Short mmCIF file of C-alpha atoms in Angstrom, two decimals:
data_model
loop_
_atom_site.label_atom_id
_atom_site.label_comp_id
_atom_site.label_asym_id
_atom_site.label_seq_id
_atom_site.Cartn_x
_atom_site.Cartn_y
_atom_site.Cartn_z
CA UNK Q 298 139.72 94.54 163.35
CA UNK Q 299 139.83 97.61 165.55
CA UNK Q 300 141.79 99.48 163.03
CA UNK Q 301 140.45 103.02 162.40
CA UNK Q 302 137.75 103.34 159.62
CA UNK Q 303 138.40 105.38 156.58
CA UNK Q 304 136.34 108.26 155.31
CA UNK Q 305 136.44 110.72 152.70
CA UNK Q 306 136.76 113.84 154.82
CA UNK Q 307 140.43 114.29 154.24
CA UNK Q 308 139.99 114.18 150.27
CA UNK Q 309 142.07 117.06 148.75
CA UNK Q 310 139.99 120.04 147.49
CA UNK Q 311 141.95 120.02 144.20
CA UNK Q 312 140.87 116.42 143.50
CA UNK Q 313 137.70 117.89 141.47
CA UNK Q 314 140.08 119.36 138.78
CA UNK Q 315 140.81 116.74 136.36
CA UNK Q 316 140.16 115.23 132.99
CA UNK Q 317 137.34 113.11 134.11
CA UNK Q 318 135.88 110.97 131.57
CA UNK Q 319 132.15 111.75 130.66
CA UNK Q 320 129.50 110.49 128.16
CA UNK Q 321 128.90 113.19 125.44
CA UNK Q 322 125.76 113.23 123.08
CA UNK Q 323 126.62 114.27 119.57
CA UNK Q 324 124.56 116.07 117.00
CA UNK Q 325 123.88 112.72 115.28
CA UNK Q 326 122.52 111.59 118.52
CA UNK Q 327 125.27 108.89 118.95
CA UNK Q 328 127.31 108.82 122.06
CA UNK Q 329 131.01 108.93 122.58
CA UNK Q 330 133.65 109.43 125.63
CA UNK Q 331 135.00 112.82 125.94
CA UNK Q 332 136.22 114.81 129.07
CA UNK Q 333 134.76 117.59 131.17
CA UNK Q 334 137.78 119.77 130.13
CA UNK Q 335 136.95 119.07 126.22
CA UNK Q 336 133.13 120.05 126.85
CA UNK Q 337 134.15 123.14 128.56
CA UNK Q 338 136.70 124.01 125.82
CA UNK Q 339 133.81 123.63 123.19
CA UNK Q 340 131.05 125.52 125.03
CA UNK Q 341 128.97 122.52 125.80
CA UNK Q 342 126.88 122.14 128.82
CA UNK Q 343 126.19 119.54 131.63
CA UNK Q 344 122.91 117.90 131.08
CA UNK Q 345 123.42 115.76 134.34
CA UNK Q 346 126.42 114.11 136.35
CA UNK Q 347 128.88 112.70 133.81
CA UNK Q 348 126.46 113.47 130.67
CA UNK Q 349 127.26 116.58 128.42
CA UNK Q 350 125.77 117.88 125.20
CA UNK Q 351 124.75 120.99 123.15
CA UNK Q 352 121.64 122.65 121.99
CA UNK Q 353 120.57 119.80 119.77
CA UNK Q 354 119.85 117.70 123.12
CA UNK Q 355 116.48 119.48 123.18
CA UNK Q 356 115.38 118.22 119.80
CA UNK Q 357 114.70 114.74 121.56
CA UNK Q 358 113.86 115.94 124.95
CA UNK Q 359 111.92 119.26 124.34
CA UNK Q 360 110.21 118.85 127.65
CA UNK Q 361 113.46 119.55 129.45
CA UNK Q 362 114.07 122.87 127.67
CA UNK Q 363 112.78 124.65 130.97
CA UNK Q 364 115.98 123.32 132.54
CA UNK Q 365 118.59 124.79 130.16
CA UNK Q 366 119.37 128.11 132.12
CA UNK Q 367 119.78 125.89 135.15
CA UNK Q 368 122.10 123.72 133.41
CA UNK Q 369 124.08 126.80 131.81
CA UNK Q 370 124.44 127.96 135.36
CA UNK Q 371 125.74 124.82 136.59
CA UNK Q 372 128.20 124.57 133.82
CA UNK Q 373 129.44 128.18 134.64
CA UNK Q 374 130.03 126.92 138.15
CA UNK Q 375 132.06 123.93 137.01
CA UNK Q 376 134.06 126.14 134.96
CA UNK Q 377 134.85 128.44 137.73
CA UNK Q 378 135.75 125.42 139.82
CA UNK Q 379 138.07 124.30 137.10
CA UNK Q 380 139.83 127.66 136.73
CA UNK Q 381 140.27 127.78 140.65
CA UNK Q 382 141.69 124.48 140.77
CA UNK Q 383 143.98 125.22 137.85
CA UNK Q 384 145.27 128.07 139.87
CA UNK Q 385 145.90 126.19 142.78
CA UNK Q 386 147.51 123.21 140.92
CA UNK Q 387 149.76 125.97 139.40
CA UNK Q 388 150.71 127.29 142.92
CA UNK Q 389 151.43 123.80 144.29
CA UNK Q 390 153.56 122.88 141.12
CA UNK Q 391 155.74 126.15 142.00
CA UNK Q 392 155.99 125.44 145.80
CA UNK Q 393 159.64 125.34 146.64
CA UNK Q 394 159.36 122.32 148.69
CA UNK Q 395 157.46 120.39 146.01
CA UNK Q 396 160.02 121.45 143.51
CA UNK Q 397 162.90 120.15 145.48
CA UNK Q 398 161.13 116.65 145.98
CA UNK Q 399 160.40 116.64 142.18
CA UNK Q 400 164.02 117.60 141.23
CA UNK Q 401 165.09 114.40 143.38
CA UNK Q 402 162.34 112.49 141.51
CA UNK Q 403 163.48 113.69 138.07
CA UNK Q 404 167.11 112.81 138.67
CA UNK Q 405 166.35 109.20 139.68
CA UNK Q 406 163.90 109.02 136.64
CA UNK Q 407 166.46 110.29 134.18
CA UNK Q 408 169.09 107.94 135.55
CA UNK Q 409 166.65 104.98 134.81
CA UNK Q 410 165.86 106.32 131.32
CA UNK Q 411 169.33 106.34 130.44
CA UNK Q 412 169.56 102.79 131.51
CA UNK Q 413 166.66 102.03 129.26
CA UNK Q 414 168.07 103.76 126.34
CA UNK Q 415 171.29 102.19 126.64
CA UNK Q 416 169.56 98.80 126.37
CA UNK Q 417 167.39 99.87 123.62
CA UNK Q 418 170.30 101.01 121.48
CA UNK Q 419 172.64 98.01 122.45
CA UNK Q 420 175.26 100.35 123.67
CA UNK Q 421 177.03 100.79 127.02
CA UNK Q 422 175.83 103.30 129.68
CA UNK Q 423 179.18 105.16 129.42
CA UNK Q 424 178.19 106.00 125.98
CA UNK Q 425 174.79 107.40 126.96
CA UNK Q 426 176.64 109.35 129.68
CA UNK Q 427 179.03 110.94 127.20
CA UNK Q 428 176.02 112.19 125.14
CA UNK Q 429 174.40 113.67 128.24
CA UNK Q 430 177.59 115.40 129.23
CA UNK Q 431 177.86 116.78 125.48
CA UNK Q 432 174.25 117.98 125.64
CA UNK Q 433 172.93 115.52 122.83
CA UNK Q 434 170.62 113.95 125.30
CA UNK Q 435 168.48 115.85 127.66
CA UNK Q 436 166.01 114.93 130.20
CA UNK Q 437 162.47 114.89 129.09
CA UNK Q 438 161.71 116.57 132.34
CA UNK Q 439 164.28 118.98 133.58
CA UNK Q 440 167.48 118.08 131.85
CA UNK Q 441 170.43 115.93 133.48
CA UNK Q 442 170.63 116.84 137.44
CA UNK Q 443 172.76 115.09 139.81
CA UNK Q 444 171.10 115.39 143.46
CA UNK Q 445 171.93 113.09 146.31
CA UNK Q 446 168.75 112.91 148.79
CA UNK Q 447 169.64 113.50 152.52
CA UNK Q 448 169.77 110.66 154.82
CA UNK Q 449 166.49 110.54 156.43
CA UNK Q 450 166.95 110.66 160.44
CA UNK Q 451 165.37 107.22 160.98
CA UNK Q 452 168.05 105.83 158.69
CA UNK Q 453 170.86 107.73 160.50
CA UNK Q 454 169.40 105.97 163.95
CA UNK Q 455 169.39 102.82 161.94
CA UNK Q 456 173.04 103.15 160.94
CA UNK Q 457 174.22 104.18 164.56
CA UNK Q 458 172.27 101.06 165.68
CA UNK Q 459 174.20 98.94 163.37
CA UNK Q 460 177.49 100.46 164.35
CA UNK Q 461 176.75 99.76 168.14
CA UNK Q 462 176.15 103.15 169.17
CA UNK Q 463 172.95 102.05 170.70
CA UNK Q 464 170.96 98.92 170.97
CA UNK Q 465 167.56 100.44 170.97
CA UNK Q 466 166.24 103.95 170.44
CA UNK Q 467 163.12 104.59 172.92
CA UNK Q 468 162.95 108.38 172.94
CA UNK Q 469 162.92 110.50 169.79
CA UNK Q 470 164.86 113.45 171.64
CA UNK Q 471 167.61 110.93 172.56
CA UNK Q 472 167.79 109.75 168.94
CA UNK Q 473 168.00 113.25 167.62
CA UNK Q 474 170.75 114.20 169.88
CA UNK Q 475 172.74 111.13 169.16
CA UNK Q 476 172.34 111.93 165.49
CA UNK Q 477 173.85 115.31 165.81
CA UNK Q 478 176.91 113.83 167.65
CA UNK Q 479 177.42 111.11 165.28
CA UNK Q 480 177.65 112.50 161.83
CA UNK Q 481 180.69 110.68 159.94
CA UNK Q 482 181.64 110.58 156.44
CA UNK Q 483 180.94 106.77 156.53
CA UNK Q 484 177.29 107.49 157.21
CA UNK Q 485 177.34 110.10 154.18
CA UNK Q 486 178.65 107.35 152.12
CA UNK Q 487 176.14 104.93 153.19
CA UNK Q 488 173.28 107.59 152.71
CA UNK Q 489 174.42 107.93 149.29
CA UNK Q 490 174.40 104.21 148.62
CA UNK Q 491 171.13 103.75 149.90
CA UNK Q 492 169.58 106.60 147.98
CA UNK Q 493 170.45 104.61 144.89
CA UNK Q 494 169.71 101.18 145.87
CA UNK Q 495 166.20 100.10 144.77
CA UNK Q 496 165.90 97.59 147.66
CA UNK Q 497 165.18 100.72 149.81
CA UNK Q 498 162.64 102.31 147.61
CA UNK Q 499 159.06 101.51 146.97
CA UNK Q 500 158.39 103.90 144.06
CA UNK Q 501 158.91 107.33 145.66
CA UNK Q 502 158.84 106.11 149.18
CA UNK Q 503 161.60 105.05 151.33
CA UNK Q 504 161.42 101.46 152.03
CA UNK Q 505 163.94 100.83 154.73
CA UNK Q 506 161.10 99.84 157.28
CA UNK Q 507 160.24 100.54 160.69
CA UNK Q 508 163.14 102.20 162.32
CA UNK Q 509 165.31 101.43 159.39
CA UNK Q 510 165.13 97.78 160.10
CA UNK Q 511 165.89 96.63 156.52
CA UNK Q 512 169.12 98.49 156.54
CA UNK Q 513 170.44 96.30 159.19
CA UNK Q 514 168.69 93.37 157.66
CA UNK Q 515 170.72 93.77 154.33
CA UNK Q 516 174.06 94.50 156.22
CA UNK Q 517 176.78 91.78 155.60
CA UNK Q 518 176.79 91.25 159.59
CA UNK Q 519 173.15 90.79 160.13
CA UNK Q 520 173.23 86.82 160.27
CA UNK Q 521 176.47 86.87 162.20
CA UNK Q 522 175.06 89.30 164.66
CA UNK Q 523 171.76 87.40 165.06
CA UNK Q 524 173.55 84.09 165.69
CA UNK Q 525 175.89 85.66 168.41
CA UNK Q 526 172.66 87.08 170.27
CA UNK Q 527 170.87 83.73 169.89
CA UNK Q 528 173.73 81.87 171.36
CA UNK Q 529 174.10 84.51 174.07
CA UNK Q 530 170.64 84.21 174.99
CA UNK Q 531 170.51 80.55 175.17
CA UNK Q 532 173.47 80.57 177.71
CA UNK Q 533 171.22 82.67 180.08
CA UNK Q 534 167.97 80.67 179.23
CA UNK Q 535 166.30 78.18 181.51
CA UNK Q 536 164.53 76.47 178.53
CA UNK Q 537 167.08 76.97 175.63
CA UNK Q 538 165.82 76.64 171.97
CA UNK Q 539 167.07 74.65 169.20
CA UNK Q 540 168.60 76.82 166.26
CA UNK Q 541 165.95 75.43 163.90
CA UNK Q 542 163.21 76.76 166.18
CA UNK Q 543 164.75 80.19 166.39
CA UNK Q 544 165.53 80.86 162.81
CA UNK Q 545 163.70 80.60 159.47
CA UNK Q 546 165.79 78.79 156.95
CA UNK Q 547 165.66 80.36 153.44
CA UNK Q 548 166.87 78.26 150.63
CA UNK Q 549 169.02 79.79 147.73
CA UNK Q 550 168.48 78.93 144.17
CA UNK Q 551 165.62 77.13 142.48
CA UNK Q 552 162.07 78.35 141.87
CA UNK Q 553 161.20 81.34 144.17
CA UNK Q 554 157.54 80.75 143.98
CA UNK Q 555 158.23 77.15 145.34
CA UNK Q 556 160.30 78.54 148.00
CA UNK Q 557 157.75 80.88 149.26
CA UNK Q 558 155.22 78.25 149.15
CA UNK Q 559 157.43 75.78 151.05
CA UNK Q 560 157.95 78.52 153.74
CA UNK Q 561 154.49 79.17 154.47
CA UNK Q 562 153.28 75.36 154.26
CA UNK Q 563 156.23 74.14 156.20
CA UNK Q 564 156.70 76.69 159.07
CA UNK Q 565 154.72 79.81 158.94
CA UNK Q 566 151.11 78.54 158.78
CA UNK Q 567 151.88 75.81 161.37
CA UNK Q 568 153.68 78.10 163.59
CA UNK Q 569 151.22 80.95 163.12
CA UNK Q 570 154.00 82.97 162.11
CA UNK Q 571 154.02 86.03 159.67
CA UNK Q 572 157.01 86.84 157.13
CA UNK Q 573 157.44 90.48 156.54
CA UNK Q 574 156.77 91.39 152.84
CA UNK Q 575 160.09 93.23 152.63
CA UNK Q 576 161.95 89.81 153.51
CA UNK Q 577 159.62 88.07 150.76
CA UNK Q 578 160.53 90.76 148.46
CA UNK Q 579 164.19 90.13 148.94
CA UNK Q 580 163.63 86.38 148.62
CA UNK Q 581 162.27 87.21 145.14
CA UNK Q 582 165.23 89.28 144.29
CA UNK Q 583 167.72 86.54 145.51
CA UNK Q 584 169.31 88.73 148.12
CA UNK Q 585 168.01 87.15 151.33
CA UNK Q 586 170.08 85.86 154.03
CA UNK Q 587 170.03 82.30 154.41
CA UNK Q 588 168.59 82.25 157.92
CA UNK Q 589 166.16 84.83 159.41
CA UNK Q 590 165.59 85.23 163.14
CA UNK Q 591 162.23 84.47 164.45
CA UNK Q 592 161.16 87.13 167.13
CA UNK Q 593 158.39 86.94 169.62
CA UNK Q 594 157.31 90.09 171.59
CA UNK Q 595 156.98 89.40 175.36
CA UNK Q 596 153.92 89.74 177.19
CA UNK Q 597 154.65 93.09 178.79
CA UNK Q 598 155.53 94.72 175.33
CA UNK Q 599 152.34 93.45 173.88
CA UNK Q 600 150.22 94.84 176.78
CA UNK Q 601 151.83 98.27 176.41
CA UNK Q 602 151.29 98.22 172.73
CA UNK Q 603 147.49 97.29 172.93
CA UNK Q 604 147.13 99.71 175.89
CA UNK Q 605 148.34 102.77 173.97
CA UNK Q 606 146.69 101.49 170.90
CA UNK Q 607 143.35 101.50 172.49
CA UNK Q 608 144.06 105.09 174.05
CA UNK Q 609 144.85 106.25 170.46
CA UNK Q 610 141.99 104.91 168.84
CA UNK Q 611 139.70 106.61 171.60
CA UNK Q 612 141.42 109.95 170.87
CA UNK Q 613 140.88 109.30 167.28
CA UNK Q 614 137.18 108.61 167.62
CA UNK Q 615 136.94 112.23 169.37
CA UNK Q 616 138.89 114.04 166.53
CA UNK Q 617 141.90 114.58 168.58
CA UNK Q 618 144.30 113.39 165.94
CA UNK Q 619 147.57 114.83 167.32
CA UNK Q 620 146.84 113.21 170.80
CA UNK Q 621 146.11 109.95 168.93
CA UNK Q 622 149.42 110.22 167.17
CA UNK Q 623 151.19 110.44 170.69
CA UNK Q 624 149.53 107.31 172.02
CA UNK Q 625 150.40 105.49 168.75
CA UNK Q 626 153.98 106.59 169.09
CA UNK Q 627 153.97 105.23 172.64
CA UNK Q 628 152.66 101.89 171.36
CA UNK Q 629 155.48 101.36 169.00
CA UNK Q 630 158.20 102.21 171.61
CA UNK Q 631 158.03 98.76 173.02
CA UNK Q 632 158.46 97.22 169.62
CA UNK Q 633 161.86 95.54 168.50
CA UNK Q 634 163.07 96.65 165.14
CA UNK Q 635 163.77 93.25 163.92
CA UNK Q 636 160.24 91.68 163.34
CA UNK Q 637 161.25 90.09 160.08
CA UNK Q 638 159.44 86.91 161.16
CA UNK Q 639 156.99 86.95 164.02
CA UNK Q 640 153.73 85.78 165.33
CA UNK Q 641 151.02 86.63 162.96
CA UNK Q 642 148.77 88.27 165.71
CA UNK Q 643 151.50 90.34 167.10
CA UNK Q 644 152.32 91.62 163.53
CA UNK Q 645 148.79 92.47 162.86
CA UNK Q 646 148.55 94.86 165.82
CA UNK Q 647 151.86 96.61 164.62
CA UNK Q 648 150.57 97.05 161.18
CA UNK Q 649 147.31 98.42 162.56
CA UNK Q 650 149.09 100.93 164.65
CA UNK Q 651 151.33 102.01 161.78
CA UNK Q 652 148.27 102.21 159.51
CA UNK Q 653 146.36 104.33 162.10
CA UNK Q 654 149.01 106.62 162.17
CA UNK Q 655 148.95 107.09 158.47
CA UNK Q 656 145.44 107.84 158.90
CA UNK Q 657 146.04 110.69 161.64
CA UNK Q 658 148.67 112.11 159.24
CA UNK Q 659 146.09 112.40 156.61
CA UNK Q 660 143.50 114.20 158.73
CA UNK Q 661 146.30 116.55 159.87
CA UNK Q 662 147.26 117.21 156.04
CA UNK Q 663 150.72 115.62 156.73
CA UNK Q 664 150.74 113.84 153.56
CA UNK Q 665 154.35 112.72 153.12
CA UNK Q 666 154.26 111.49 156.67
CA UNK Q 667 151.28 109.63 156.00
CA UNK Q 668 152.99 108.05 152.92
CA UNK Q 669 156.01 107.25 155.12
CA UNK Q 670 153.89 105.70 157.84
CA UNK Q 671 151.57 103.49 155.40
CA UNK Q 672 154.70 102.28 153.56
CA UNK Q 673 156.20 100.90 156.93
CA UNK Q 674 152.94 99.20 157.55
CA UNK Q 675 153.29 97.56 153.80
CA UNK Q 676 156.82 96.37 154.44
CA UNK Q 677 155.15 94.08 156.98
CA UNK Q 678 152.20 93.16 154.84
CA UNK Q 679 151.93 94.44 151.43
CA UNK Q 680 148.43 93.21 151.13
CA UNK Q 681 147.00 95.44 153.75
CA UNK Q 682 144.36 97.14 151.96
CA UNK Q 683 143.82 100.18 154.24
CA UNK Q 684 147.66 100.97 154.12
CA UNK Q 685 147.55 100.73 150.36
CA UNK Q 686 144.60 103.36 150.14
CA UNK Q 687 145.78 105.62 152.57
CA UNK Q 688 148.99 105.86 150.82
CA UNK Q 689 147.22 106.48 147.76
CA UNK Q 690 145.24 109.19 149.24
CA UNK Q 691 148.62 110.75 150.42
CA UNK Q 692 150.06 110.45 146.73
CA UNK Q 693 146.83 112.01 145.28
CA UNK Q 694 147.33 114.92 147.61
CA UNK Q 695 151.11 115.30 146.98
CA UNK Q 696 150.56 115.04 143.23
CA UNK Q 697 152.94 114.73 140.41
CA UNK Q 698 153.75 111.78 137.98
CA UNK Q 699 155.81 109.91 140.13
CA UNK Q 700 153.24 109.83 143.07
CA UNK Q 701 150.21 109.24 140.92
CA UNK Q 702 152.12 106.31 139.30
CA UNK Q 703 152.58 104.91 142.68
CA UNK Q 704 148.98 105.56 143.70
CA UNK Q 705 147.73 103.80 140.58
CA UNK Q 706 149.81 100.63 141.29
CA UNK Q 707 148.60 100.63 145.11
CA UNK Q 708 145.00 100.95 143.93
CA UNK Q 709 145.13 98.29 141.26
CA UNK Q 710 146.74 96.03 143.80
CA UNK Q 711 143.80 96.67 146.15
CA UNK Q 712 141.32 95.78 143.32
CA UNK Q 713 143.37 92.64 142.26
CA UNK Q 714 143.37 91.39 145.72
CA UNK Q 715 139.45 91.64 146.25
CA UNK Q 716 140.10 91.43 149.79
CA UNK Q 717 136.86 93.30 150.87
CA UNK Q 718 133.89 94.66 149.02
CA UNK Q 719 134.39 98.07 150.78
CA UNK Q 720 138.13 98.45 149.92
CA UNK Q 721 137.44 97.51 146.38
CA UNK Q 722 134.83 100.22 146.07
CA UNK Q 723 137.15 102.79 147.73
CA UNK Q 724 139.96 101.93 145.55
CA UNK Q 725 137.82 101.96 142.29
CA UNK Q 726 136.68 105.50 143.21
CA UNK Q 727 140.19 106.70 143.95
CA UNK Q 728 141.72 104.99 140.93
CA UNK Q 729 139.41 106.97 138.61
CA UNK Q 730 140.72 110.35 140.03
CA UNK Q 731 144.13 108.99 139.70
CA UNK Q 732 143.86 108.02 136.12
CA UNK Q 733 142.19 111.54 135.52
CA UNK Q 734 145.14 113.35 137.03
CA UNK Q 735 147.63 111.33 135.10
CA UNK Q 736 145.85 112.26 131.89
CA UNK Q 737 146.58 115.93 132.88
CA UNK Q 738 150.10 115.07 133.78
CA UNK Q 739 150.61 113.49 130.26
CA UNK Q 740 149.29 116.56 128.50
CA UNK Q 741 151.72 118.74 130.34
CA UNK Q 742 154.55 116.27 129.63
CA UNK Q 743 153.84 116.11 126.01
CA UNK Q 744 153.63 119.81 125.64
CA UNK Q 745 157.06 120.25 127.41
CA UNK Q 746 159.00 117.08 126.25
CA UNK Q 747 161.06 117.77 123.01
CA UNK Q 748 163.21 114.46 123.46
CA UNK Q 749 162.27 111.90 120.55
CA UNK Q 750 164.23 109.36 122.37
CA UNK Q 751 161.58 108.62 125.04
CA UNK Q 752 157.93 109.26 125.38
CA UNK Q 753 155.18 109.19 127.97
CA UNK Q 754 154.79 105.31 128.04
CA UNK Q 755 158.61 104.78 128.65
CA UNK Q 756 158.45 107.47 131.59
CA UNK Q 757 155.57 105.66 133.27
CA UNK Q 758 157.38 102.32 132.97
CA UNK Q 759 160.47 103.65 134.36
CA UNK Q 760 158.59 104.98 137.24
CA UNK Q 761 156.64 101.85 137.84
CA UNK Q 762 159.67 99.54 137.71
CA UNK Q 763 160.36 100.74 141.15
CA UNK Q 764 157.18 100.06 142.52
CA UNK Q 765 156.22 96.98 144.38
#
């Protein structure tokens, strides 16, 4: 695997500040779990890493009394670090861009909470909406707000493609100019629809796929268009394919797990094919088209991809991350945007390029872009450890309950899969920091939330119900 290696150089400087668990020695010499913040609040000191106590510690360790002043100095340094990190976190929480994103997340969360509350009470959603309008029910975070997220540019391109404006976008400038020329009320309506459709979200990340491929996949015309394209191609082909060789049949109804096993054992494994995870997700949801086109990249396109990927890796190894990004972008220009079922070795290369893009964005402190790139990779293969870990790093840096929730899901998935010892160790280390930050978020939430209808557990469940 020539995927770029991870390291910890891009960790966020505020990661230190948290409610990290430590062991605390009590006056009766028993031990219990506390947090760094609790020890600081009670004027205790750090004996050693993750081990704190008070003056009574020296009753059983008199020979260490000589180290007391050094330990007090270290504890003062920790206190200063904590205060500085508190200040930086406060600045982050009040950043206008972050506030705008949080308002979008809060609106989506409040909408899901209202659905949960209606089910819990056994009443209609309209009844809950009436209480919201009258002010009887308020959001536990920021009150009822109605915000429609803007349509991402890549979705605008995808919608333009699906309308026949362009068959393939190979130049970002051309795409941007096309977007400006073709803004219609139909696109606005579709954008609002996509913003509220769980199919196109993985937690807080847009899950429409590379170049918005899943927007077209979920359209009513997908199968009709693919069948028409197939028959047109066969007319010009010297060695035409049978339709069963060009499409993967998806059985509707019945046991979903059995169907997925049938697909893998019957056609995917023998044909050395890979089914995109986004398609598997739709099979589970029962909304997958009955046939999915099998696509193979031609030799020239693969050579272009591999050449630019190698150049990108060379630039990355020299620390030239922006240059590496340009090569990775070039590598993806030759890729068609309907790789729902394709040769496994080809999909692996596409995933690695997208994941490498995510790592470059991390090195450049472009955390949202890193999360988007990693999400595109995961829509091809949601078991790709490096993409899960890279997205979790982006989520840690962005912060906030919604992204930390997603980071917890991502890292727990890596640990559960046990794909490699290195990945598990990295995920375990990151997960400790995620859980520490979530403790802090919980404390803030419980201080600010005055609504008795829902608590922290319900909020967490509502966030996680959109994570997959």
